[in-house]
Short mmCIF file of C-alpha atoms and ligand atoms in Angstrom, two decimals:
data_model
loop_
_atom_site.label_atom_id
_atom_site.label_comp_id
_atom_site.label_asym_id
_atom_site.label_seq_id
_atom_site.Cartn_x
_atom_site.Cartn_y
_atom_site.Cartn_z
CA MET R 951 9.97 22.03 -5.12
CA TYR R 952 12.42 23.09 -2.55
CA ILE R 953 12.28 21.24 0.86
CA SER R 954 13.96 23.24 3.55
CA PRO R 955 15.49 21.80 6.65
CA MET R 956 13.20 21.64 9.60
CA ARG R 957 14.24 22.53 13.14
CA ASN R 958 11.66 20.30 14.86
CA PHE R 959 8.25 18.59 14.26
CA VAL R 960 5.41 18.54 16.87
CA ALA R 961 2.05 17.25 15.73
CA ASN R 962 -1.23 15.75 16.71
CA ILE R 963 -2.81 14.33 13.55
CA ILE R 964 -5.41 12.15 12.01
CA MET R 965 -4.57 10.56 8.55
CA PRO R 966 -6.83 10.20 5.60
CA GLY R 967 -8.27 6.65 5.33
CA ASP R 968 -6.07 3.62 4.44
CA LYS R 969 -5.54 3.29 0.70
CA SER R 970 -5.39 -0.63 0.59
CA ILE R 971 -8.51 -0.86 2.69
CA SER R 972 -10.35 1.75 0.48
CA HIS R 973 -9.71 -0.10 -2.75
CA ARG R 974 -11.01 -3.45 -1.21
CA ALA R 975 -13.98 -1.79 0.35
CA PHE R 976 -15.20 -0.40 -3.02
CA ILE R 977 -14.65 -3.61 -4.99
CA CYS R 978 -16.48 -5.77 -2.37
CA ALA R 979 -19.30 -3.37 -1.69
CA SER R 980 -19.95 -3.00 -5.51
CA ILE R 981 -21.38 -6.44 -5.58
CA ALA R 982 -22.84 -6.74 -2.08
CA ASN R 983 -26.42 -7.59 -1.25
CA GLY R 984 -27.76 -4.03 -0.39
CA LYS R 985 -26.39 -0.60 0.64
CA SER R 986 -22.90 -0.25 2.01
CA ILE R 987 -21.56 2.79 3.84
CA ILE R 988 -17.81 3.71 3.38
CA ARG R 989 -16.61 6.44 5.58
CA ASN R 990 -13.22 8.25 5.45
CA PHE R 991 -11.93 6.59 2.34
CA SER R 992 -8.53 7.50 0.73
CA TYR R 993 -9.28 10.25 -1.72
CA SER R 994 -6.36 9.52 -3.73
CA ASP R 995 -5.75 9.15 -7.33
CA ASP R 996 -5.18 5.39 -6.99
CA VAL R 997 -8.54 4.79 -5.18
CA LEU R 998 -10.29 7.15 -7.55
CA GLN R 999 -9.09 4.90 -10.45
CA THR R 1000 -10.76 1.85 -8.64
CA ILE R 1001 -14.06 3.85 -8.34
CA GLN R 1002 -14.00 4.98 -11.88
CA SER R 1003 -13.29 1.47 -13.23
CA LEU R 1004 -16.10 -0.01 -11.03
CA ARG R 1005 -18.57 2.70 -12.35
CA LYS R 1006 -17.79 1.77 -15.91
CA LEU R 1007 -18.82 -1.84 -15.03
CA GLY R 1008 -22.20 -0.43 -13.66
CA ALA R 1009 -21.31 0.05 -9.91
CA ARG R 1010 -23.55 2.45 -8.17
CA ILE R 1011 -21.25 4.65 -6.11
CA ASP R 1012 -22.25 8.06 -4.59
CA ILE R 1013 -19.59 10.01 -3.15
CA ASP R 1014 -19.76 13.04 -0.70
CA LYS R 1015 -16.35 14.25 0.28
CA ASP R 1016 -14.40 11.21 1.69
CA ASN R 1017 -17.62 9.27 2.43
CA ALA R 1018 -19.47 7.02 0.08
CA ILE R 1019 -22.63 5.05 -0.34
CA VAL R 1020 -22.39 2.05 -2.64
CA ILE R 1021 -25.64 0.05 -3.68
CA GLY R 1022 -24.58 -3.40 -4.62
CA THR R 1023 -25.70 -4.60 -8.00
CA LYS R 1024 -24.87 -7.20 -10.80
CA LEU R 1025 -22.05 -5.59 -12.68
CA HIS R 1026 -21.75 -5.94 -16.49
CA PRO R 1027 -19.11 -5.90 -19.14
CA SER R 1028 -17.90 -2.41 -20.26
CA LYS R 1029 -17.38 -1.37 -23.77
CA LYS R 1030 -14.67 0.99 -22.41
CA ILE R 1031 -11.10 0.00 -21.46
CA LEU R 1032 -10.79 -0.01 -17.73
CA TYR R 1033 -7.98 2.69 -17.01
CA THR R 1034 -6.26 2.07 -13.79
CA GLY R 1035 -3.70 4.84 -14.03
CA ASN R 1036 -0.59 4.38 -11.84
CA SER R 1037 -2.43 1.84 -9.55
CA ALA R 1038 -1.18 -1.69 -9.71
CA THR R 1039 -3.62 -2.47 -6.80
CA THR R 1040 -6.53 -1.40 -8.87
CA LEU R 1041 -5.33 -3.40 -11.89
CA ARG R 1042 -4.37 -6.64 -10.03
CA LEU R 1043 -7.47 -6.66 -7.61
CA LEU R 1044 -9.87 -5.89 -10.49
CA THR R 1045 -8.42 -8.62 -12.65
CA GLY R 1046 -8.93 -11.23 -10.00
CA PHE R 1047 -12.33 -9.82 -9.22
CA LEU R 1048 -13.53 -9.77 -12.78
CA VAL R 1049 -12.32 -13.24 -13.44
CA GLY R 1050 -14.31 -14.22 -10.45
CA GLN R 1051 -17.45 -12.51 -11.58
CA ASN R 1052 -16.97 -13.98 -15.08
CA ILE R 1053 -17.06 -10.38 -16.67
CA PRO R 1054 -14.84 -9.95 -19.72
CA ALA R 1055 -12.72 -6.72 -19.70
CA SER R 1056 -9.75 -4.88 -20.88
CA LEU R 1057 -7.51 -3.21 -18.30
CA ASP R 1058 -4.72 -0.71 -18.90
CA GLY R 1059 -2.51 1.62 -16.96
CA ASP R 1060 -0.16 4.63 -17.38
CA GLU R 1061 3.31 4.52 -18.67
CA PHE R 1062 4.79 3.30 -15.36
CA LEU R 1063 2.16 0.60 -14.74
CA ARG R 1064 2.67 -0.71 -18.27
CA LYS R 1065 6.29 -1.42 -17.25
CA ARG R 1066 5.28 -3.54 -14.16
CA PRO R 1067 4.90 -7.34 -14.62
CA SER R 1068 1.86 -9.31 -13.48
CA SER R 1069 2.99 -12.60 -14.87
CA TYR R 1070 2.85 -14.39 -11.57
CA LEU R 1071 -0.78 -13.39 -10.95
CA ILE R 1072 -1.77 -14.09 -14.53
CA LYS R 1073 -0.39 -17.75 -14.48
CA ALA R 1074 -2.05 -18.41 -11.18
CA LEU R 1075 -5.44 -17.18 -12.31
CA CYS R 1076 -5.02 -19.18 -15.55
CA GLN R 1077 -4.43 -22.27 -13.18
CA MET R 1078 -7.90 -21.73 -12.02
CA GLY R 1079 -9.28 -21.66 -15.47
CA ALA R 1080 -9.19 -18.04 -16.25
CA LYS R 1081 -8.51 -16.94 -19.75
CA ILE R 1082 -6.39 -13.87 -19.62
CA SER R 1083 -3.81 -12.38 -22.15
CA ALA R 1084 -1.45 -9.61 -21.61
CA ARG R 1085 1.50 -7.85 -23.52
CA GLN R 1086 4.35 -10.51 -23.39
CA ASP R 1087 2.13 -12.46 -21.10
CA LYS R 1088 2.81 -10.08 -18.30
CA TYR R 1089 2.39 -6.28 -18.86
CA PRO R 1090 -0.77 -4.28 -19.31
CA PRO R 1091 -3.06 -4.02 -21.39
CA VAL R 1092 -4.52 -7.11 -19.69
CA LYS R 1093 -7.55 -8.78 -21.43
CA ILE R 1094 -9.93 -11.02 -19.74
CA GLU R 1095 -12.37 -13.47 -21.44
CA GLN R 1096 -15.39 -15.43 -20.04
CA SER R 1097 -14.41 -18.75 -18.40
CA ASP R 1098 -15.37 -21.17 -15.62
CA LEU R 1099 -13.07 -21.37 -12.77
CA HIS R 1100 -12.23 -24.60 -10.60
CA PHE R 1101 -10.90 -25.23 -7.28
CA ILE R 1102 -7.17 -24.82 -6.79
CA GLU R 1103 -4.74 -25.07 -3.92
CA HIS R 1104 -2.11 -22.42 -4.39
CA HIS R 1105 1.36 -22.01 -2.52
CA LEU R 1106 2.32 -18.41 -2.92
CA LYS R 1107 5.94 -18.15 -4.02
CA ILE R 1108 5.94 -14.54 -3.73
CA ASP R 1109 4.95 -12.30 -0.75
CA SER R 1110 2.43 -10.16 -2.37
CA ALA R 1111 -0.93 -9.02 -0.82
CA GLN R 1112 -1.92 -7.82 -4.30
CA VAL R 1113 -1.51 -11.33 -5.91
CA LYS R 1114 -3.10 -13.04 -2.73
CA SER R 1115 -6.15 -10.69 -2.68
CA ALA R 1116 -6.65 -11.07 -6.56
CA LEU R 1117 -6.75 -14.87 -6.12
CA LEU R 1118 -9.05 -14.58 -3.39
CA LEU R 1119 -11.41 -12.10 -5.21
CA ALA R 1120 -11.41 -14.68 -8.04
CA GLY R 1121 -12.04 -17.49 -5.65
CA LEU R 1122 -15.45 -15.93 -4.66
CA GLY R 1123 -16.62 -17.23 -7.98
CA SER R 1124 -14.75 -20.44 -8.20
CA ASP R 1125 -15.38 -23.93 -6.58
CA GLY R 1126 -13.12 -22.60 -3.88
CA ILE R 1127 -9.54 -21.79 -3.35
CA ILE R 1128 -6.84 -22.61 -0.64
CA ILE R 1129 -3.81 -20.33 -0.52
CA LYS R 1130 -0.76 -21.00 1.48
CA GLU R 1131 1.28 -17.89 2.17
CA LYS R 1132 5.27 -18.10 2.47
CA ASN R 1133 5.19 -15.15 4.86
CA HIS R 1134 2.34 -13.16 6.14
CA SER R 1135 1.47 -9.99 4.01
CA ARG R 1136 -1.28 -7.45 4.54
CA ASN R 1137 -4.58 -9.35 5.19
CA HIS R 1138 -7.24 -6.59 4.60
CA THR R 1139 -9.01 -8.71 1.77
CA GLU R 1140 -9.35 -11.73 4.12
CA LEU R 1141 -10.66 -9.61 7.00
CA MET R 1142 -13.12 -7.68 4.83
CA LEU R 1143 -14.48 -10.77 3.09
CA LYS R 1144 -14.98 -12.45 6.48
CA SER R 1145 -16.85 -9.32 7.90
CA MET R 1146 -19.15 -9.43 4.76
CA GLY R 1147 -20.04 -13.01 5.51
CA ALA R 1148 -17.74 -14.81 2.94
CA LYS R 1149 -17.22 -18.49 3.34
CA ILE R 1150 -13.55 -17.87 4.52
CA ASP R 1151 -11.32 -19.59 6.95
CA ILE R 1152 -7.98 -18.14 8.11
CA SER R 1153 -5.67 -20.39 9.92
CA GLY R 1154 -2.14 -19.01 10.26
CA LYS R 1155 -0.76 -18.79 6.74
CA ILE R 1156 -3.58 -21.02 5.19
CA ILE R 1157 -6.55 -19.27 3.86
CA SER R 1158 -9.54 -21.23 2.63
CA LEU R 1159 -12.34 -19.57 0.58
CA GLY R 1160 -15.41 -21.31 -0.65
CA ARG R 1161 -17.63 -20.00 -3.50
CA THR R 1162 -19.53 -17.07 -2.19
CA GLU R 1163 -22.52 -15.54 -4.20
CA LEU R 1164 -23.77 -13.02 -1.76
CA LEU R 1165 -21.64 -10.61 0.37
CA ASN R 1166 -23.33 -8.69 3.08
CA PRO R 1167 -23.09 -4.84 2.75
CA LEU R 1168 -20.35 -3.01 4.59
CA ASP R 1169 -20.58 -0.31 7.28
CA ILE R 1170 -17.05 0.67 7.63
CA THR R 1171 -15.08 3.53 8.90
CA ILE R 1172 -11.74 3.20 7.20
CA PRO R 1173 -8.85 3.77 9.74
CA GLY R 1174 -6.17 6.24 9.03
CA ASP R 1175 -3.45 5.18 6.55
CA ILE R 1176 -0.42 3.78 8.65
CA SER R 1177 1.86 3.85 5.62
CA SER R 1178 1.14 7.68 5.04
CA SER R 1179 1.70 8.33 8.72
CA ALA R 1180 5.12 6.73 8.64
CA TYR R 1181 6.71 9.92 7.25
CA PHE R 1182 5.62 12.06 10.15
CA ILE R 1183 6.58 9.55 12.78
CA ALA R 1184 10.04 9.42 11.15
CA LEU R 1185 10.18 13.24 11.44
CA ALA R 1186 9.19 13.32 14.99
CA ILE R 1187 11.89 10.59 15.85
CA LEU R 1188 14.55 12.14 13.89
CA LEU R 1189 14.43 15.84 14.64
CA GLN R 1190 15.39 17.19 18.06
CA ASP R 1191 12.52 18.39 20.57
CA SER R 1192 9.87 16.63 18.47
CA SER R 1193 6.91 14.52 19.10
CA ILE R 1194 3.90 13.09 17.35
CA ARG R 1195 0.59 11.67 18.34
CA VAL R 1196 -1.48 10.05 15.56
CA GLU R 1197 -5.06 9.22 16.31
CA LYS R 1198 -7.58 6.78 14.67
CA ILE R 1199 -4.79 5.12 12.93
CA GLY R 1200 -5.06 1.59 11.43
CA LEU R 1201 -3.03 -0.87 13.52
CA ASN R 1202 -3.61 -4.04 11.71
CA ASN R 1203 -0.94 -6.57 12.71
CA THR R 1204 0.25 -7.11 9.22
CA ARG R 1205 0.99 -3.36 8.68
CA ILE R 1206 2.84 -2.43 11.85
CA GLY R 1207 6.23 -3.88 10.80
CA PHE R 1208 7.59 -0.39 10.54
CA LEU R 1209 6.71 0.43 14.18
CA GLN R 1210 8.15 -2.75 15.30
CA ILE R 1211 11.39 -2.07 13.62
CA LEU R 1212 11.54 1.46 14.92
CA LYS R 1213 11.19 0.03 18.36
CA ARG R 1214 14.08 -2.40 17.71
CA MET R 1215 16.33 0.55 16.45
CA GLY R 1216 15.59 2.10 19.96
CA ALA R 1217 13.01 4.59 19.08
CA ASP R 1218 10.78 6.09 21.90
CA ILE R 1219 7.55 4.85 20.33
CA GLN R 1220 4.32 3.36 21.59
CA TRP R 1221 1.06 2.54 20.21
CA GLN R 1222 -2.27 0.89 21.34
CA VAL R 1223 -5.36 -0.60 19.61
CA GLN R 1224 -8.50 1.02 20.82
CA GLU R 1225 -11.33 -0.29 18.65
CA TYR R 1226 -12.14 -2.74 15.85
CA ASN R 1227 -14.35 -1.88 12.76
CA CYS R 1228 -15.12 -4.68 10.20
CA ASN R 1229 -12.29 -6.67 11.83
CA GLU R 1230 -9.73 -3.84 11.37
CA SER R 1231 -8.02 -2.48 14.35
CA TYR R 1232 -7.37 1.21 15.01
CA GLY R 1233 -5.96 3.25 17.87
CA TRP R 1234 -3.10 5.70 18.50
CA ILE R 1235 0.61 6.07 17.99
CA TYR R 1236 2.90 8.20 20.04
CA ALA R 1237 6.62 8.81 19.22
CA LYS R 1238 9.33 11.43 20.18
CA SER R 1239 13.00 12.34 19.36
CA SER R 1240 15.10 9.18 19.69
CA GLN R 1241 18.70 8.06 19.30
CA LEU R 1242 18.63 5.07 16.87
CA LYS R 1243 21.00 2.00 16.11
CA GLY R 1244 21.02 0.22 12.92
CA VAL R 1245 19.25 -3.21 12.44
CA GLU R 1246 18.92 -5.95 9.88
CA ILE R 1247 15.58 -6.67 8.50
CA SER R 1248 14.60 -10.49 8.32
CA ASP R 1249 12.88 -11.81 5.24
CA SER R 1250 9.53 -12.47 6.99
CA GLU R 1251 9.55 -8.83 8.20
CA ILE R 1252 9.78 -7.40 4.73
CA PRO R 1253 6.09 -7.63 3.52
CA LEU R 1254 5.01 -6.16 6.87
CA LEU R 1255 6.73 -2.93 5.97
CA ILE R 1256 7.14 -3.24 2.27
CA ASP R 1257 5.99 0.42 1.44
CA GLU R 1258 8.18 1.84 4.23
CA LEU R 1259 11.41 0.38 3.15
CA PRO R 1260 12.56 3.59 1.05
CA LEU R 1261 11.83 5.58 4.17
CA LEU R 1262 13.81 3.15 6.33
CA ALA R 1263 16.69 3.89 4.06
CA VAL R 1264 16.50 7.50 5.11
CA ILE R 1265 16.16 6.61 8.72
CA GLY R 1266 19.15 4.45 8.44
CA THR R 1267 21.31 7.42 7.65
CA GLN R 1268 20.69 8.75 11.30
CA ALA R 1269 21.12 5.39 13.03
CA LYS R 1270 24.35 4.24 14.69
CA GLY R 1271 26.05 1.34 12.76
CA GLU R 1272 24.38 -0.41 9.73
CA THR R 1273 20.76 -0.88 8.58
CA ILE R 1274 20.41 -3.76 6.25
CA VAL R 1275 17.75 -4.95 4.06
CA ARG R 1276 18.29 -8.08 1.68
CA ASN R 1277 15.64 -10.12 -0.15
CA ALA R 1278 13.32 -7.30 -1.01
CA GLU R 1279 13.26 -8.02 -4.69
CA GLN R 1280 9.51 -6.80 -4.97
CA LEU R 1281 10.79 -3.44 -4.43
CA ARG R 1282 12.36 -3.24 -7.76
CA ILE R 1283 9.00 -3.52 -9.58
CA LYS R 1284 7.03 -0.86 -7.51
CA GLU R 1285 5.90 2.49 -8.88
CA SER R 1286 9.66 2.75 -9.71
CA ASP R 1287 12.68 0.62 -9.01
CA ARG R 1288 12.71 1.69 -5.36
CA ILE R 1289 16.04 0.13 -4.60
CA SER R 1290 17.98 1.96 -7.30
CA ALA R 1291 15.78 5.27 -6.75
CA ILE R 1292 16.24 5.65 -3.13
CA CYS R 1293 19.98 4.62 -3.14
CA SER R 1294 20.86 6.94 -5.93
CA GLN R 1295 18.96 9.83 -4.56
CA LEU R 1296 20.14 9.54 -0.99
CA LYS R 1297 23.83 9.08 -2.25
CA LYS R 1298 23.57 12.39 -4.21
CA ILE R 1299 22.84 14.34 -0.92
CA GLY R 1300 25.62 12.79 1.15
CA ALA R 1301 24.07 9.32 2.42
CA ASP R 1302 26.60 6.36 2.95
CA ILE R 1303 24.40 3.84 1.16
CA ILE R 1304 25.15 0.70 -0.78
CA GLU R 1305 22.75 -0.77 -3.37
CA LEU R 1306 22.44 -4.64 -3.22
CA GLU R 1307 20.79 -6.80 -5.65
CA HIS R 1308 17.61 -7.09 -3.63
CA GLY R 1309 18.19 -4.35 -1.01
CA PHE R 1310 20.64 -2.03 0.54
CA ILE R 1311 23.02 -1.29 3.47
CA VAL R 1312 22.88 2.19 4.91
CA ARG R 1313 25.42 3.57 7.42
CA GLN R 1314 25.15 6.66 9.69
CA SER R 1315 25.84 9.77 7.61
CA ASN R 1316 25.10 13.40 7.19
CA LEU R 1317 22.60 14.35 4.52
CA ILE R 1318 23.73 17.78 3.18
CA SER R 1319 21.92 18.96 -0.01
CA GLY R 1320 21.26 18.43 -3.72
CA LYS R 1321 18.77 18.05 -6.48
CA CYS R 1322 16.68 14.81 -6.28
CA SER R 1323 13.92 13.17 -8.25
CA SER R 1324 11.02 11.07 -7.10
CA PHE R 1325 10.95 9.15 -10.39
CA SER R 1326 7.18 10.06 -10.18
CA ASP R 1327 6.93 7.50 -7.40
CA HIS R 1328 4.82 8.70 -4.38
CA ARG R 1329 6.74 6.68 -1.69
CA ILE R 1330 10.11 7.92 -3.01
CA ALA R 1331 8.83 11.68 -3.07
CA MET R 1332 7.67 11.39 0.61
CA SER R 1333 10.82 9.54 1.82
CA LEU R 1334 13.00 12.29 0.22
CA ALA R 1335 10.75 14.95 1.72
CA VAL R 1336 11.92 13.63 5.13
CA ALA R 1337 15.46 13.39 3.94
CA GLY R 1338 15.26 17.04 2.95
CA ALA R 1339 13.67 18.05 6.19
CA ILE R 1340 16.48 16.37 8.29
CA SER R 1341 19.25 17.62 5.88
CA GLN R 1342 21.65 20.46 6.56
CA LYS R 1343 20.80 22.65 3.61
CA GLY R 1344 17.55 21.32 2.15
CA ILE R 1345 17.08 19.63 -1.16
CA GLU R 1346 15.29 20.33 -4.47
CA LEU R 1347 12.88 17.68 -5.26
CA GLN R 1348 11.56 16.99 -8.80
CA HIS R 1349 8.23 15.35 -9.49
CA ALA R 1350 7.02 16.16 -6.06
CA ASN R 1351 3.45 15.98 -7.12
CA ALA R 1352 3.54 12.05 -7.24
CA VAL R 1353 2.29 12.36 -3.73
CA LYS R 1354 -1.25 12.46 -5.37
CA TYR R 1355 -1.26 8.77 -6.09
CA SER R 1356 -1.65 7.92 -2.37
CA PHE R 1357 -1.74 11.11 -0.30
CA PRO R 1358 -2.71 14.28 -2.13
CA LYS R 1359 -2.58 16.42 0.90
CA PHE R 1360 0.87 15.26 1.97
CA TRP R 1361 2.55 18.74 1.39
CA ASP R 1362 -0.32 20.46 3.36
CA TYR R 1363 0.40 18.05 6.24
CA ILE R 1364 4.05 18.53 6.34
CA GLY R 1365 4.06 22.33 5.58
CA THR R 1366 1.46 23.58 7.98
CA SER R 1367 -0.27 22.87 11.23
CA SER R 1368 -3.69 23.48 9.87
CA LEU R 1369 -4.51 19.84 9.74
CA MET R 1370 -3.46 19.04 13.16
CA VAL R 1371 -6.22 18.16 15.56
C1 S3P U 2868 -0.79 -3.55 -1.53
C2 S3P U 2868 0.08 -4.46 -1.35
C3 S3P U 2868 1.58 -4.17 -1.46
C4 S3P U 2868 1.80 -2.73 -1.48
C5 S3P U 2868 0.96 -1.78 -2.28
C6 S3P U 2868 -0.54 -2.14 -1.77
C7 S3P U 2868 -2.28 -3.82 -1.43
O1 S3P U 2868 2.10 -4.71 -2.62
O2 S3P U 2868 3.25 -2.50 -1.83
O3 S3P U 2868 1.29 -0.55 -2.05
O4 S3P U 2868 -3.14 -3.01 -1.17
O5 S3P U 2868 -2.51 -5.15 -1.49
P1 S3P U 2868 2.49 -6.22 -2.77
O6 S3P U 2868 1.97 -6.90 -1.56
O7 S3P U 2868 1.80 -6.89 -3.99
O8 S3P U 2868 3.88 -6.25 -2.77
#
């Protein structure tokens, strides 16, 4: 796909529902005590994998466009393998959830997910008493056997919301769990379980959950996906004579790291929470063309903008001075090795970027043109789309359809104004 340079970008948009919250909504609603309503869920390949896997386990899910009704039920083992595609969130959250429900299962993923280790999670679940085996103890396929779980107190050594969430979902069926986070990561699971009546207490970085047999049904309108909106916010800030207003967007505190960094870089950006639904906050974001300066990202900020880091590398090419990310080792084991992917592709088109062991240093530089690959990684595809749009002559992007994993309508949003409100 050819991505041509854009002169400016003016938009007033509403994003599809947040992907992380959508996964959690279907999983939790599948066993809730009654009928849940889930509006505006993320109709992405990743979330569809969660829905299909839950259906194989007996979940009763009816979909009408991007709204769903889920009748909570007792799930049962499936003779079929639960195929989770490209979605590590599906694989990891379901692993924890099924351990907690004491349902044996086999889970597998596509060629990319099969290369992504889940060793930390598997070990932690086994400490709770789970019986799990995996290829080389870390890669899918993952096999879960029946087991009884006991109480554990776990100090997370990695900042991963997927791991934290999987442990909490397992904890629903154990004698309780206490999790201590190193740094805050997205807290959608905690907030959702609380809104469904689980015995959960959140006190700073300490989360305590007691055995919870009944969850109340959900009635949720999922806020717009802030990670998906980041690409358009970047365009409005980086291009001249541009501005963006994003409405009904998720503004959960553990997801707005990208907005806070942009502000620190000098961007003309504002946002405001307007409402809460199932403990999730949403509101609006407004941003316009700005002159930026480089910043250094601290360790505790990294989980709050983990999915936006490849995009930050693109933005860093337009900021005066240096933008530095260190200690983002998790980025190497995402849908692709995102450190190597973004550094190599930006370098090809003219960026002054240095790859570090766990991050990068990027300096102000002109993006010109070239042939790039997304490595079939949705976040790399969308970050390079922004790079192409701000480049002098445009770029040729291979594997552009990877956007389907999180945001199938991305190219419509960027290419037309038909989805503007
Ligand atoms: C996610 C958590 C993040 C993020 C992923 C979705 C989630 O992963 O990168 O896209 O929904 O919990 P980690 O927190 O495991 O790094």
